[in-house]
Amino acid sequence: MAREVTPTRSGPTTRSARSGKGWRQALVFLAPAFVLYSLFLMYPLVTAVSYSFFEWRGTVRGAFAGLDNYAALFGSSTFGGAFANAFWNNVLIFAGNLAVQLTVGLGCAVLLMHRTRFRRFFQTAITVPYLVNPLAIGFLFTLVFSPQLGPINNILRDVGLGDWAQPWLGQESTILPIVIAVGAWQWVGFPVLIFSAALASIPPEYEEAARLDGASPWRIFRSVTLPLLTPAIGSVTVLGFVSSFTTFALVIGLTDLRGGLSGAADTLMLIFYRTAFGPGVNAVGTSSAIAVLIFVVVFGVAVVFNRIMRRREEALT
C-alpha cells in the first residue's frame, strides 16, 4: 500500500526563522564597513566636536570653554581676517572650478560623444591629470611658472613680450587665479567622465524625434539633452563643492603652508593645518573648531544643493 505524503507548509515560524537568518547574514557582511566607518569617520568627528568646547594646554585638556574657540575664529586679530579671507578664497576656487567643469567638461563630453575616432585616446588624455596626486601637480606647475626657468616666461621673452614675464607665484594678484586655473585643469577630467556616462544613457529616440520636428542642433541640446543631464550636473556641482572646500595638497604644492604671499591663496584646510600643528597654547581646541566649521559648511551646502537638484529632477518627470 502506497504511503501518503502530506505536503509541508512554511508557517510563520519558518518564515520568521528565515528572516532572522537573513538579518544575521546581512549584519555579518555590513559589520566590517560599519566598523571602518565608525572608526575613521564618526569617531574623529565626534572627537573634534568635543575637543572644540575645551581649552587645551598642548595635549592636556583644560577647562570647559563653551563657544570661545569658535568666537576666536571671527573676533580675534589672529584668526578674524585670515579665516574670512580663506573662506572667500575657497568660494572663488569653487566658482572657478565649477565654471570650467560645467562648460569645458560638458563641451568635451559632447564632442567626444559625437566623434568616435580617437575617442578613447582623448578620454584618457583628459582624465590622466585627475588621477595624479594634487601635490605632484602643484610641484610640477611651480616649475612651469618659475620666474627664471619656467617655460611661461621664456615663451613670453622669445615672442617679444618680456615685459609680461613676472614672478607668477610670488605676487598676490596672480597666485589665486593660478591655483584656480591649475585646479580646474586637473579636475576637468572628472566631469567629462560623468557627463559622458550621462549622455550615453540618453535614449537616441529623443533627439531623433526633436530632429524630425525641425529642431536645430542647438535647440535639441538646450531643450532635450541639457534637461536630461540635470542629475549629472547636480553630482558634478556637489562633488566639486566638496573638493573645492577641502583643497589642501594642490595649494601646498603651488605655494607653501603660508598660502603664498600674505596668505593670498589661503584656504580653510591650510589654516586648520597651521593651527593644529603650529605653535600655540590652545592649538587643539581652535583647530577642532575650524574642522567642525568646515564640516558644517560642506555638509550643509551639499545637502541644500542635493535637495535643489532633486526638486529639479522631480519637475522633469
PDB file of N, CA, C and O in Angstrom, residues 49-50 118 123 133 138 181 197 212 214 239 260 316:
ATOM      1  N   VAL A  49      34.339  67.575  17.682  1.00  0.00           N
ATOM      2  CA  VAL A  49      33.281  68.398  18.264  1.00  0.00           C
ATOM      3  C   VAL A  49      33.506  68.568  19.764  1.00  0.00           C
ATOM      4  O   VAL A  49      33.400  69.676  20.312  1.00  0.00           O
ATOM      5  N   SER A  50      33.835  67.491  20.450  1.00  0.00           N
ATOM      6  CA  SER A  50      34.052  67.577  21.894  1.00  0.00           C
ATOM      7  C   SER A  50      35.295  68.402  22.230  1.00  0.00           C
ATOM      8  O   SER A  50      35.291  69.205  23.168  1.00  0.00           O
ATOM      9  N   PHE A 118      39.414  58.227 -32.254  1.00  0.00           N
ATOM     10  CA  PHE A 118      40.344  58.622 -31.177  1.00  0.00           C
ATOM     11  C   PHE A 118      39.616  59.020 -29.895  1.00  0.00           C
ATOM     12  O   PHE A 118      40.149  59.765 -29.077  1.00  0.00           O
ATOM     13  N   GLN A 123      39.736  60.708 -24.169  1.00  0.00           N
ATOM     14  CA  GLN A 123      39.187  60.497 -22.837  1.00  0.00           C
ATOM     15  C   GLN A 123      40.294  60.192 -21.834  1.00  0.00           C
ATOM     16  O   GLN A 123      40.291  60.709 -20.710  1.00  0.00           O
ATOM     17  N   ASN A 133      48.341  62.720  -8.124  1.00  0.00           N
ATOM     18  CA  ASN A 133      48.277  63.359  -6.812  1.00  0.00           C
ATOM     19  C   ASN A 133      48.345  64.877  -6.961  1.00  0.00           C
ATOM     20  O   ASN A 133      49.210  65.407  -7.663  1.00  0.00           O
ATOM     21  N   GLY A 138      50.989  70.298  -8.142  1.00  0.00           N
ATOM     22  CA  GLY A 138      51.441  71.590  -7.658  1.00  0.00           C
ATOM     23  C   GLY A 138      52.924  71.798  -7.847  1.00  0.00           C
ATOM     24  O   GLY A 138      53.371  72.860  -8.308  1.00  0.00           O
ATOM     25  N   ALA A 181      43.127  78.055 -11.840  1.00  0.00           N
ATOM     26  CA  ALA A 181      43.330  77.526 -13.192  1.00  0.00           C
ATOM     27  C   ALA A 181      43.934  76.130 -13.165  1.00  0.00           C
ATOM     28  O   ALA A 181      43.488  75.231 -13.902  1.00  0.00           O
ATOM     29  N   ALA A 197      29.043  59.485 -19.391  1.00  0.00           N
ATOM     30  CA  ALA A 197      28.146  58.396 -18.987  1.00  0.00           C
ATOM     31  C   ALA A 197      26.685  58.836 -19.057  1.00  0.00           C
ATOM     32  O   ALA A 197      25.811  58.060 -19.483  1.00  0.00           O
ATOM     33  N   LEU A 212      13.135  65.377 -36.191  1.00  0.00           N
ATOM     34  CA  LEU A 212      12.029  65.257 -37.145  1.00  0.00           C
ATOM     35  C   LEU A 212      11.061  66.425 -37.036  1.00  0.00           C
ATOM     36  O   LEU A 212      10.404  66.786 -38.021  1.00  0.00           O
ATOM     37  N   GLY A 214      11.962  69.380 -36.698  1.00  0.00           N
ATOM     38  CA  GLY A 214      12.622  70.533 -37.274  1.00  0.00           C
ATOM     39  C   GLY A 214      13.492  71.324 -36.314  1.00  0.00           C
ATOM     40  O   GLY A 214      13.890  72.446 -36.641  1.00  0.00           O
ATOM     41  N   LEU A 239      29.943  67.409  -5.769  1.00  0.00           N
ATOM     42  CA  LEU A 239      31.293  66.878  -5.584  1.00  0.00           C
ATOM     43  C   LEU A 239      32.351  67.948  -5.816  1.00  0.00           C
ATOM     44  O   LEU A 239      33.397  67.958  -5.155  1.00  0.00           O
ATOM     45  N   GLY A 260      51.016  81.262   0.192  1.00  0.00           N
ATOM     46  CA  GLY A 260      51.530  82.281  -0.702  1.00  0.00           C
ATOM     47  C   GLY A 260      51.848  83.576   0.022  1.00  0.00           C
ATOM     48  O   GLY A 260      51.829  83.658   1.258  1.00  0.00           O
ATOM     49  N   LEU A 316      11.091  67.445 -13.856  1.00  0.00           N
ATOM     50  CA  LEU A 316      11.233  66.938 -15.220  1.00  0.00           C
ATOM     51  C   LEU A 316      10.412  65.689 -15.463  1.00  0.00           C
ATOM     52  O   LEU A 316      10.105  65.355 -16.605  1.00  0.00           O
TER      53      LEU A 316
END
